[in-house]
Coordinates of C-alpha atoms in Angstrom, one line a residue:
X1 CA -40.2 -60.3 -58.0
X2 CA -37.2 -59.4 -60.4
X3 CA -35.7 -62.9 -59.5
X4 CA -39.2 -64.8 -59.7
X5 CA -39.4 -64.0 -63.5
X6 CA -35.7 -64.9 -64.1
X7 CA -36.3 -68.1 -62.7
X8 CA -39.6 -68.5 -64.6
X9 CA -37.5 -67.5 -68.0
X10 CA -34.8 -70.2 -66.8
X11 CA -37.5 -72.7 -66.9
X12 CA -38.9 -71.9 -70.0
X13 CA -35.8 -71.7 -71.5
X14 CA -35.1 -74.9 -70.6
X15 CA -38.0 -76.5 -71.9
X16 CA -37.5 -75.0 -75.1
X17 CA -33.9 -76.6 -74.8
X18 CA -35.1 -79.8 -74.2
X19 CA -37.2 -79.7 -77.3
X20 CA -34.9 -78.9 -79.5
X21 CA -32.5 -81.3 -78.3
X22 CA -35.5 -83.7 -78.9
X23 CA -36.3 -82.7 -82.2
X24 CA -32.8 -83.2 -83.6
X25 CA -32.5 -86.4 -81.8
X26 CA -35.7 -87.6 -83.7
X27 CA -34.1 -86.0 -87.4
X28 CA -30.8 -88.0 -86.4
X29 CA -32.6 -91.1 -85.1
X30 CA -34.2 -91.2 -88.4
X31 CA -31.5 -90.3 -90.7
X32 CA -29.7 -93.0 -89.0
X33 CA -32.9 -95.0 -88.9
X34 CA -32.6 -95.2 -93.2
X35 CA -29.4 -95.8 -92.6
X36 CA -29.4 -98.4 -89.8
X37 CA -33.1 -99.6 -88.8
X38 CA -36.0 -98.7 -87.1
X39 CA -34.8 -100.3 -83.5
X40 CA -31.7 -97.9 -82.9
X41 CA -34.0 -95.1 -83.8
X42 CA -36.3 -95.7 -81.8
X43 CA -34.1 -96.6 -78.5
X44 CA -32.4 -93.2 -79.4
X45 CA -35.7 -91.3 -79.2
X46 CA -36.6 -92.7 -76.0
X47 CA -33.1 -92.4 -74.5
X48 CA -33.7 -88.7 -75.7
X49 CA -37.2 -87.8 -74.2
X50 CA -36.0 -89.2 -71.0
X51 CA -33.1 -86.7 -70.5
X52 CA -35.3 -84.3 -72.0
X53 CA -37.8 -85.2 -69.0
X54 CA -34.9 -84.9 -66.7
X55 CA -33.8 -82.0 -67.7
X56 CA -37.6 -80.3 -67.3
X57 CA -38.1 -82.1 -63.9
X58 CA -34.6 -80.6 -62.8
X59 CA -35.4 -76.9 -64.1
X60 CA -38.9 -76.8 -62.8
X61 CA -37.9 -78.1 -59.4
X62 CA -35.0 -74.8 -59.1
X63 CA -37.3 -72.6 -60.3
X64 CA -40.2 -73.7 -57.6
X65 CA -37.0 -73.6 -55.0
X66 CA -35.9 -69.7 -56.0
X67 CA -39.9 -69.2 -55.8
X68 CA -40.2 -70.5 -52.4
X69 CA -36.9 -68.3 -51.4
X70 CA -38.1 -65.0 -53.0
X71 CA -41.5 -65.4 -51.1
X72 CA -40.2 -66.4 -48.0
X73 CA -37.7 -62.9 -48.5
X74 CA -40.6 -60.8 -49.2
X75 CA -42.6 -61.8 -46.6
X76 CA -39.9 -60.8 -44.0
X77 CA -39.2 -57.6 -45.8
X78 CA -43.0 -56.9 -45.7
X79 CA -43.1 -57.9 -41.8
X80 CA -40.3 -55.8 -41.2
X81 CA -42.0 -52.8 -42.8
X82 CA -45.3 -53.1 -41.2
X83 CA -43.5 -53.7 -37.6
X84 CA -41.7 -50.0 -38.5
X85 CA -44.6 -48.3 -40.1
X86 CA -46.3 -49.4 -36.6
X87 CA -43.8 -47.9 -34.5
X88 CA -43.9 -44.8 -36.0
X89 CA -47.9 -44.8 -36.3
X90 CA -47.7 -45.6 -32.4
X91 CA -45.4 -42.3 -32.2
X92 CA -47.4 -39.9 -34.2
X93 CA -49.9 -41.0 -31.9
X94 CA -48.2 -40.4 -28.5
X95 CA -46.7 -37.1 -30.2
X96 CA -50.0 -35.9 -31.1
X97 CA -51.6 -37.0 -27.7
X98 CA -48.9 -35.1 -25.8
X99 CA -49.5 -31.7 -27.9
X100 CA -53.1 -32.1 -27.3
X101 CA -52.6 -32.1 -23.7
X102 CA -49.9 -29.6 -23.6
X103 CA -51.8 -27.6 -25.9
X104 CA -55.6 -27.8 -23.0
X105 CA -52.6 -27.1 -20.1
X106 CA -51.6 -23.8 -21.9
X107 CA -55.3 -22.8 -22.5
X108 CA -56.0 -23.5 -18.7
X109 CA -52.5 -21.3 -17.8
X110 CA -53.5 -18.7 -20.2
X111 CA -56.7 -18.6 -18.2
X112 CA -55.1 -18.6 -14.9
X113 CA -52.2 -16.2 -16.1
X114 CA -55.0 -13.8 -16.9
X115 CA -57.1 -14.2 -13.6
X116 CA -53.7 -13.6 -12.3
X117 CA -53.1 -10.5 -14.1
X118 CA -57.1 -9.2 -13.2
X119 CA -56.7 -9.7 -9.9
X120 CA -52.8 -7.5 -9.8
X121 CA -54.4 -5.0 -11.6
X122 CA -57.1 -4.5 -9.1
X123 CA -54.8 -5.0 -6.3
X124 CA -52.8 -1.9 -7.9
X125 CA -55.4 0.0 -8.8
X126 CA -56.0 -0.2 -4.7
X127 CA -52.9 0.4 -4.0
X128 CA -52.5 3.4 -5.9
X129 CA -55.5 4.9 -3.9
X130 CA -54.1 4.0 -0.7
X131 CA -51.1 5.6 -1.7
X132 CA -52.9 8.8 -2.4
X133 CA -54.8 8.8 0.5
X134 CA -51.1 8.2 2.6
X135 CA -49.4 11.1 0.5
X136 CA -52.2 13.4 1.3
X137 CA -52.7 12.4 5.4
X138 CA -49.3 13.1 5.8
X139 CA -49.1 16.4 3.8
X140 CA -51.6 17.5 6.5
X141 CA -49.6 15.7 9.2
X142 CA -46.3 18.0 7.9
X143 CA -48.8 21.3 7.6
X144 CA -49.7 20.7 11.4
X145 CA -46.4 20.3 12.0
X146 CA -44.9 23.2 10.6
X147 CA -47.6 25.3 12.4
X148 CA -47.0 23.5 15.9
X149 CA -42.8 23.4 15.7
X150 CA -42.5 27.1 14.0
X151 CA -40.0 24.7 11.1
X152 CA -40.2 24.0 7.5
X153 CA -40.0 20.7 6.2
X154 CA -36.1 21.8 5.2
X155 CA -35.1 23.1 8.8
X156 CA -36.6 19.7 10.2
X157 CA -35.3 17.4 7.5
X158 CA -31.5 19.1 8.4
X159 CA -31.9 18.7 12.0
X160 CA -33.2 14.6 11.7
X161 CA -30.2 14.5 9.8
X162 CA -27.8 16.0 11.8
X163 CA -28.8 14.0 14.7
X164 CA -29.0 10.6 12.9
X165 CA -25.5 11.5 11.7
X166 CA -24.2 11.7 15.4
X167 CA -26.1 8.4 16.2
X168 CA -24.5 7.0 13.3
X169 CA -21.0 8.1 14.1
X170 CA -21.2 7.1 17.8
X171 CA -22.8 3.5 17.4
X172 CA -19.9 3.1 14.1
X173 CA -17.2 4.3 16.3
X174 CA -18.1 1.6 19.0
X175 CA -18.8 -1.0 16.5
X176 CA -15.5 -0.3 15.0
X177 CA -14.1 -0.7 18.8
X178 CA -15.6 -3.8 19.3
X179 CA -14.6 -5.3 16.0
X180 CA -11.2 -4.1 16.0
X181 CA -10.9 -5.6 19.3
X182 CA -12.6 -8.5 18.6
X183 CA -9.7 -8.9 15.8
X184 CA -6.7 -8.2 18.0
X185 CA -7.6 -10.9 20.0
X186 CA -8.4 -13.3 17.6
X187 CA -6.3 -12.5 15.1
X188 CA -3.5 -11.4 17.0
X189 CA -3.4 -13.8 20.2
X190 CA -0.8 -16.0 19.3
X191 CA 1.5 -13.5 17.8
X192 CA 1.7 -11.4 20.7
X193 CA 2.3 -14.5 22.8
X194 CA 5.3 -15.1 20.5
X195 CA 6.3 -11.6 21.2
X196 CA 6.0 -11.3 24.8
X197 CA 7.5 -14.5 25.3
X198 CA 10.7 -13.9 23.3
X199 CA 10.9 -10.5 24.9
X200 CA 10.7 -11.6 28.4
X201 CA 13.2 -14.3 27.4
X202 CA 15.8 -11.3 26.4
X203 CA 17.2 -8.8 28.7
X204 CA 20.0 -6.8 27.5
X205 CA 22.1 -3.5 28.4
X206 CA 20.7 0.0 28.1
X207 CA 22.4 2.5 25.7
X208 CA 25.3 3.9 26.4
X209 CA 27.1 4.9 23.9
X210 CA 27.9 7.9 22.3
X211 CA 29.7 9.8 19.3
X212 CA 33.3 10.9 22.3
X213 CA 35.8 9.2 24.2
X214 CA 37.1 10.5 27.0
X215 CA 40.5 10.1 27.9
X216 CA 41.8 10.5 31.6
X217 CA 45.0 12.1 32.8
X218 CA 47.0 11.9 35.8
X219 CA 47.8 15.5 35.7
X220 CA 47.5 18.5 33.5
X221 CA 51.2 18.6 32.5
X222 CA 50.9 15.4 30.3
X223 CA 48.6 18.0 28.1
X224 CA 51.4 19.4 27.1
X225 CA 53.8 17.0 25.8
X226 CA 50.6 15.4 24.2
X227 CA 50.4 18.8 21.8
X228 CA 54.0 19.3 21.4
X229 CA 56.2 21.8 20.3
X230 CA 54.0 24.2 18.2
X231 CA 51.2 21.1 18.3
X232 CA 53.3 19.2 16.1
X233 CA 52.5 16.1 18.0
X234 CA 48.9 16.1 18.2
X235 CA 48.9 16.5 14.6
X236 CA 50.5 13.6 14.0
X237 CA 48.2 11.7 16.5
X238 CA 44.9 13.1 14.3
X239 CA 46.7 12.5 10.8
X240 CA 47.7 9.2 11.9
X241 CA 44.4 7.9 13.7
X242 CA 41.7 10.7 11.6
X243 CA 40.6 11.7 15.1
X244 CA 40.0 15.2 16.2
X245 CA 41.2 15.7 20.0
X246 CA 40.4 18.2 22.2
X247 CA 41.9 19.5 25.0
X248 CA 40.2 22.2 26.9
X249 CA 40.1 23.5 30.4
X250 CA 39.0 20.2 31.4
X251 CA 41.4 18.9 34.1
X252 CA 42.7 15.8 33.7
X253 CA 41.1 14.7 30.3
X254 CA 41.4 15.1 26.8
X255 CA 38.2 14.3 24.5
X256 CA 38.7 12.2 21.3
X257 CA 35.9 12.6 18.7
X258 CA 34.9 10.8 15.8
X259 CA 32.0 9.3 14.4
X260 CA 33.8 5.8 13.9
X261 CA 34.1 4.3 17.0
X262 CA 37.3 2.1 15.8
X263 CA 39.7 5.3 14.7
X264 CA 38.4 6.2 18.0
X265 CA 39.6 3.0 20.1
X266 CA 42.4 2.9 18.5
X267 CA 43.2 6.7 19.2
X268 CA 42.4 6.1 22.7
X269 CA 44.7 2.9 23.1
X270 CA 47.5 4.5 21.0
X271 CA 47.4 7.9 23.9
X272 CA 47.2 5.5 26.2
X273 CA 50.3 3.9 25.7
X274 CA 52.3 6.7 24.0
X275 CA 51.8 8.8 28.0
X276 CA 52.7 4.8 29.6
X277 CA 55.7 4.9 27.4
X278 CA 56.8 8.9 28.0
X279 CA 58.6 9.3 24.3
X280 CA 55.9 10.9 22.7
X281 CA 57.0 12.1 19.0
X282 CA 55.8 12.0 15.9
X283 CA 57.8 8.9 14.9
X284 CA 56.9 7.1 17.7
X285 CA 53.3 8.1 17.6
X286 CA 53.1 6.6 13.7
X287 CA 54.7 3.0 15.5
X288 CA 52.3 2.9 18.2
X289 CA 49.4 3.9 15.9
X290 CA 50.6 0.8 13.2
X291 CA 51.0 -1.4 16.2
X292 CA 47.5 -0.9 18.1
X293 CA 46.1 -0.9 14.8
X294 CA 47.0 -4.2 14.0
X295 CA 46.3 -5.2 17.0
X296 CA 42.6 -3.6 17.1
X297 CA 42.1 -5.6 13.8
X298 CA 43.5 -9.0 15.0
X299 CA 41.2 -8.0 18.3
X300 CA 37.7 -7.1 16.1
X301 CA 38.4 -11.0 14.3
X302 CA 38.4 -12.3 17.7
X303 CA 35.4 -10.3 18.9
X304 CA 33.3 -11.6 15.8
X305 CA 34.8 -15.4 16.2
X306 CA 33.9 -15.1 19.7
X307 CA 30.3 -13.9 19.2
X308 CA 30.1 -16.9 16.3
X309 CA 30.8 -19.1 19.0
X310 CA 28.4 -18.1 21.6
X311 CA 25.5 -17.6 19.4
X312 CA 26.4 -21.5 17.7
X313 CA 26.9 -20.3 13.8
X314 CA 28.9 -21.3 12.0
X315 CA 31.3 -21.6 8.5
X316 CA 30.9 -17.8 8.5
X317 CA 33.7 -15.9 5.5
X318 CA 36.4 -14.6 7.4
X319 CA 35.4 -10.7 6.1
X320 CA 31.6 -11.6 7.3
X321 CA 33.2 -12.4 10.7
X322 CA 35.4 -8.9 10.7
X323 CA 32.0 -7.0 10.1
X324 CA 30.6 -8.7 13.1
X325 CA 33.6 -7.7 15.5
X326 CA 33.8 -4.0 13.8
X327 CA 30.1 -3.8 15.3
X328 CA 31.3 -3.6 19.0
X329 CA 32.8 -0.2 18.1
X330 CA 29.4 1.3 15.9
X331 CA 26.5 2.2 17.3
X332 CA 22.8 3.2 16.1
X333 CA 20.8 5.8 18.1
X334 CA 22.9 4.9 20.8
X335 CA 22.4 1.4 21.0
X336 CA 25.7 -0.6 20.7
X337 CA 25.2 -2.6 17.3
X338 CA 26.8 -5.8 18.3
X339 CA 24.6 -6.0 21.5
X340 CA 22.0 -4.9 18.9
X341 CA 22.8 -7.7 16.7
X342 CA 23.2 -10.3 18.6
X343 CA 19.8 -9.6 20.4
X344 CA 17.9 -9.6 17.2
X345 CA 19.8 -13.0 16.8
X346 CA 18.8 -14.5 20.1
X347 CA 15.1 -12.8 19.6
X348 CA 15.2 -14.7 16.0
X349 CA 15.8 -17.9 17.2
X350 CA 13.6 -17.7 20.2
X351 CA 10.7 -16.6 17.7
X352 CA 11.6 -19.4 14.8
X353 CA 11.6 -21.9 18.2
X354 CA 8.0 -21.1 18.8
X355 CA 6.9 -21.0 14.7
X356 CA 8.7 -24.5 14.1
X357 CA 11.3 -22.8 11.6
X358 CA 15.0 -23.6 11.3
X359 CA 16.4 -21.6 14.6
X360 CA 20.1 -22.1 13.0
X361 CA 19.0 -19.8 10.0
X362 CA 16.9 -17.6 12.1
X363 CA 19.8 -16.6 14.3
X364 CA 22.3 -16.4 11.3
X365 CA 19.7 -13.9 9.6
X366 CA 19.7 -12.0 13.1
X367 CA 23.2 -11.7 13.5
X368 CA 24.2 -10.4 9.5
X369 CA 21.1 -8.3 9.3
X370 CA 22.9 -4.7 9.9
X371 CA 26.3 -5.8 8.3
X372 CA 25.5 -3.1 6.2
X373 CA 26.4 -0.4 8.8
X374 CA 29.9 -1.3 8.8
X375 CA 32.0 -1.3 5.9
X376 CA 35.4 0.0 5.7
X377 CA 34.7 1.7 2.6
X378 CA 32.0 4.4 2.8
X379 CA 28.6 3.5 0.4
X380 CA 25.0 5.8 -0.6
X381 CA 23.5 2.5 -0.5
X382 CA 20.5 1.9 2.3
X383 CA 22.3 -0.3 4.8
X384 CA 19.8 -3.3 4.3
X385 CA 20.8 -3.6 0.8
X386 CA 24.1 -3.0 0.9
X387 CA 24.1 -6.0 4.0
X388 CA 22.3 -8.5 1.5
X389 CA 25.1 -7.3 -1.4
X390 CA 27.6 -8.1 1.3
X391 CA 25.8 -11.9 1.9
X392 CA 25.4 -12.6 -1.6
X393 CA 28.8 -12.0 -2.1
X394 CA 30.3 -14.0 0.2
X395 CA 27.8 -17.1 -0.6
X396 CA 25.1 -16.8 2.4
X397 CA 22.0 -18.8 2.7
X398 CA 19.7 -17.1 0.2
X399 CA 16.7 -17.0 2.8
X400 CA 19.6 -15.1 4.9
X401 CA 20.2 -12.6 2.5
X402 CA 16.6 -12.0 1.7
X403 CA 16.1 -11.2 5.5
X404 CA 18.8 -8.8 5.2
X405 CA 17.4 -7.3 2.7
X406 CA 14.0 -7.1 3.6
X407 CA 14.2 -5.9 7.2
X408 CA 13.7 -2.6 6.2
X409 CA 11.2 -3.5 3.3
X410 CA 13.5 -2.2 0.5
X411 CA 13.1 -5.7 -1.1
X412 CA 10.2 -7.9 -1.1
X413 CA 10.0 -10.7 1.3
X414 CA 10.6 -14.5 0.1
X415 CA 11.4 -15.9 2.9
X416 CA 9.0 -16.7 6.5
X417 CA 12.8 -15.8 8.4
X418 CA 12.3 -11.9 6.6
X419 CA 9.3 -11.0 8.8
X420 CA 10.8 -12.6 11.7
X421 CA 14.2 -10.7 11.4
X422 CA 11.9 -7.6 11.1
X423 CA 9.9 -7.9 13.8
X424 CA 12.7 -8.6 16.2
X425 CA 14.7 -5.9 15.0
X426 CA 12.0 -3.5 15.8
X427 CA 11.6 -5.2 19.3
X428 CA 15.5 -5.0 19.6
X429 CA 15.3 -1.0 18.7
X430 CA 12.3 -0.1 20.2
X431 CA 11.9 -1.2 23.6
X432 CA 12.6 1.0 26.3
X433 CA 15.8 2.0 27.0
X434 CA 17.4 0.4 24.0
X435 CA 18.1 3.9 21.8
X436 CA 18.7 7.6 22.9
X437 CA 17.0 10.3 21.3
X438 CA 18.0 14.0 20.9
X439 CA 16.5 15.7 24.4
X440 CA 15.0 18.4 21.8
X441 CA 13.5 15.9 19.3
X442 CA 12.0 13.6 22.2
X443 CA 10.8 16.9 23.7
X444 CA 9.3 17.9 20.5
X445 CA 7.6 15.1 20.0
X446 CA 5.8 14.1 23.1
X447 CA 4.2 18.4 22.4
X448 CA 3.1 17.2 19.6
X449 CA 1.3 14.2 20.6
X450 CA -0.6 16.3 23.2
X451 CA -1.3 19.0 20.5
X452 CA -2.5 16.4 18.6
X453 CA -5.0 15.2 21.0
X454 CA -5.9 18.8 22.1
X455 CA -7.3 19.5 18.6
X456 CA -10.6 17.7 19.2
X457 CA -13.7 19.5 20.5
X458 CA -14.4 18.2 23.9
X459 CA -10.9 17.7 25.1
X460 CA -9.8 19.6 28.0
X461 CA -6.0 18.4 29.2
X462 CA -3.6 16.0 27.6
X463 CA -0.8 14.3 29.0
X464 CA 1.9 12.4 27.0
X465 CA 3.7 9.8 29.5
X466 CA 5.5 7.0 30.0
X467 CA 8.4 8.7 27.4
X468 CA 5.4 9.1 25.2
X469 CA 4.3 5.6 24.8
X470 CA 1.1 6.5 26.5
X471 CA -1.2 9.4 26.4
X472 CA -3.9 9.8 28.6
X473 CA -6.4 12.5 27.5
X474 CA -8.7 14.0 29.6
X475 CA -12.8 15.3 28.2
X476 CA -15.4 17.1 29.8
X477 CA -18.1 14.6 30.3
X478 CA -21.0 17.3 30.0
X479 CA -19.7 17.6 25.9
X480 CA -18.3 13.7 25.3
X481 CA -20.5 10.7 26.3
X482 CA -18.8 7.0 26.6
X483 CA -19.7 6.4 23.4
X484 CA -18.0 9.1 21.5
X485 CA -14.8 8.7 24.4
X486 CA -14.7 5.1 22.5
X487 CA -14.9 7.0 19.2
X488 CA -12.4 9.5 19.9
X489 CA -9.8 7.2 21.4
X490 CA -9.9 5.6 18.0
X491 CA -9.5 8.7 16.3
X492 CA -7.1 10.0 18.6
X493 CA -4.7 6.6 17.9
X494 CA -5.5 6.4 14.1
X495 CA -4.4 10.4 13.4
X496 CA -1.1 9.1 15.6
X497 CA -0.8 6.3 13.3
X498 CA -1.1 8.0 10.2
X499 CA 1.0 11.4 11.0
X500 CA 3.5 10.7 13.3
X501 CA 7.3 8.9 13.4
X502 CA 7.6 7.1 16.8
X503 CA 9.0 4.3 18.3
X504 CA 7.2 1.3 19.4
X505 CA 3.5 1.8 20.2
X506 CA 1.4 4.4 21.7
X507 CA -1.3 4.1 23.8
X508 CA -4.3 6.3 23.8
X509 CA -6.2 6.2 26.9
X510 CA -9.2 8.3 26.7
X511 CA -11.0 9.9 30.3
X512 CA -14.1 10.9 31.1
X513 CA -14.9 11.6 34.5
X514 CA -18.5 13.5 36.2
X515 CA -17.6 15.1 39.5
X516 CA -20.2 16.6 42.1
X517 CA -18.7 19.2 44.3
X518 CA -20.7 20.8 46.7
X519 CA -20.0 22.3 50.3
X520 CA -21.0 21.9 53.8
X521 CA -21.5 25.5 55.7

């Protein structure tokens, strides 16, 4: 509208222009009229009213145009509007036809919700009666018990309990049978067909070995010369090799003790050759002690290349190599450390065969694992790590070293050869045969697994067999039925488990026998 009336004032404005211009036109036209004639005047004026004409013609004609544009504009703004005020009228509608029927759905849930809530009330209200009527039937029921079974409700309640305790304990104790089976073989198969396999693949000597050497004679009157004049020569022989000897009533042999099995080897060679030799003096006995010493050392590098070879390791550190060859003259429990050791190396790589692991590394691990036992200088340090020190130091595979380590479980385990190395070296150690015990410790121990299983009501004899990797227990079957044999053969091997230090694996075999005796007269 704004620019309507501008146009509209253009117009006018204009016109008004166009008369002016005409009236001074007409005052010049006629001052020039006096001055020149009618004729030019009057051509003047009409020259003038035609532009004036022109003019109007051309001012009316924009303003119609900016008319016609401004109308055209306002019609489109005003169909825009009516299109918008339409959609929203159309959505006020829908909005207020959807709360309607939303609002008529929630009267008829209300409705419902409370024919709902009517009909639970009633069906509580019924309930609650019923449950009166229950409570008081079997208050009677309980008074006509009481009178019939001479019990109070307390006497009766402790006896269901008892028994549903026993229940419970018998069908838990098979159940934990049956599931614990259930996950040895599952679980378990393939491990133990690892094991057995790389057992039965391994056969090695029994132990043998022990902490005295005995050295034969041809004849008592060698004892002699071997002490010496006032035993001067047999302390020479102990300062020199740091053995004790002892020579006793025994005919024909002198004992040589030590715990290291080297200073005993080399004691033993050194007498062996001083009595071959016949000059036996204390100068003599330092140059044949120096001489087989040297000798034992250039023999334990052989020993340790040799079992390199055989077992295919290599690029070993020369001191790595001594340590092996020192273990042919150490043993553990009995059991010779290098047959030990190189055992645990076959077992390893036998095992790492079957898991698809590197059987090199395995049977390196194997090997090193008890390095720690045989340093030349004494250590407080637990074998295992003093054995990984030993690898680290002279630049062994990492995974080696952490199986070193780790055998024992005084590191953690990094490495899938760790558990291997572990497991065979408790094969290795405990299978039978492979390690002696003390007569009164292995004695003492087998009474205690039969005084263990002797402890629990119902059992009449135990036996511990087998070295005591077996114990068969024997119950009375008038106080033990199958199930609680199941349950007590579990106890029997947990208690084991949990209290006692024992090689290996015990079995717990559990019998229960019923035997009708009677007599023909």
């Amino acid at each position: 509208m704004i620019e309507a009336i501008i146009g509209i004032i253009a117009g006018l404005a204009g016109l008004g222009i166009g008369y002016f211009f005409t009236k001074k036109t007409q005052a010049d036209a006629q001052s020039k009229a006096e001055g020149e004639g009618r004729i030019k005047a009057e051509a003047l004026l009409k020259e003038a009213e035609l532009k004036a004409e022109n003019i109007k013609k051309d001012r009316i004609m924009e303003a119609k145009d900016k008319i016609m544009e401004l109308q055209k504009r306002t019609e489109a703004e005003l169909r825009e509007r009516t299109q918008k005020l339409d959609a929203s009228e159309n959505r006020v509608r829908q909005k207020e036809t959807t709360l309607n029927q939303r609002l008529e759905g929630s009267k008829k849930e209300q409705t419902q919700v409370e024919q709902v809530k009517k009909t639970l009330t009633e069906q509580l209200e019924l309930l609650n009666r019923k449950q009166e009527e229950v409570e008081r039937i079997k208050k009677n029921q309980l008074q006509q018990l009481e009178q019939i079974a001479s019990l109070t409700i307390e006497e009766a309640r402790n006896q269901m309990t008892e028994l549903v305790k026993e229940e419970a304990k018998t069908m838990a104790g098979a159940h934990v049978k049956n599931i614990m089976e259930e996950a040895r073989l599952t679980a378990n198969r393939e491990a133990k067909k690892i094991v057995i396999q790389t057992i039965q693949r391994t056969a090695t000597e029994h132990a043998i070995e022990n902490a005295v050497s005995v050295f034969n004679l041809e004849n008592d009157d060698i004892k002699g010369r071997i002490i010496g004049r006032e035993g001067r020569n047999i302390r020479a022989i102990e300062a020199a090799t740091g053995v004790e000897i002892i020579v006793d009533d025994t005919p024909d042999a002198i004992i040589l003790s030590c715990f290291d099995p080297v200073r005993r080897e080399i004691a033993r060679i050194s007498l062996q050759r001083l009595v071959a030799d016949g000059r036996i003096h204390p100068a003599r006995i330092e140059e044949v002690v120096a001489k087989t010493t040297k000798q034992m050392n250039d023999e334990i590098m052989e020993i340790g290349e040799r079992t390199a070879i055989d077992l295919g390791i290599h690029g070993l550190h020369p001191e790595l190599i001594k340590m092996v060859g020192r273990m042919k003259y150490r043993s553990s429990y009995g059991q010779n450390l290098l047959q030990h050791s190189r055992e645990v190396a076959n077992l390893c790589a036998t095992m790492a065969a079957e898991l698809g692991l590197n059987t090199k590394l395995a049977k390196r691990a194997g090997l090193l694992h008890d390095i720690g036992k045989v340093p030349e200088d004494a250590s407080e340090m637990p074998h295992a790590l003093l054995g990984m020190e030993l690898a680290l130091k002279y630049k062994e595979n990492p995974e080696v070293c952490n199986a070193i380590g780790a055998h024992h479980d005084e590191v953690e385990m990094t490495s899938m050869l760790s558990p291997i190395v572990q497991a065979c070296d408790a094969i290795s150690g405990a299978r039978p045969g492979a390690r002696r015990e003390v007569a009164e410790s292995y004695i003492q121990r087998l009474k205690d697994l039969e005084a263990l299983a002797a402890s629990y009501p119902g059992v009449s004899k135990t036996y511990a067999i087998q070295a005591g990797r077996e114990l068969r227990v024997i119950v009375e079957s008038d106080k033990v039925s199958d199930e609680q044999s199941d349950m007590l053969a579990y106890q029997i091997s947990d208690k084991i488990q949990n209290e006692m230090q024992y090689p290996g694996q015990v079995k717990v075999t559990v019998i229960r026998e019923k035997r009708a005796v009677a007599y023909a007269k």
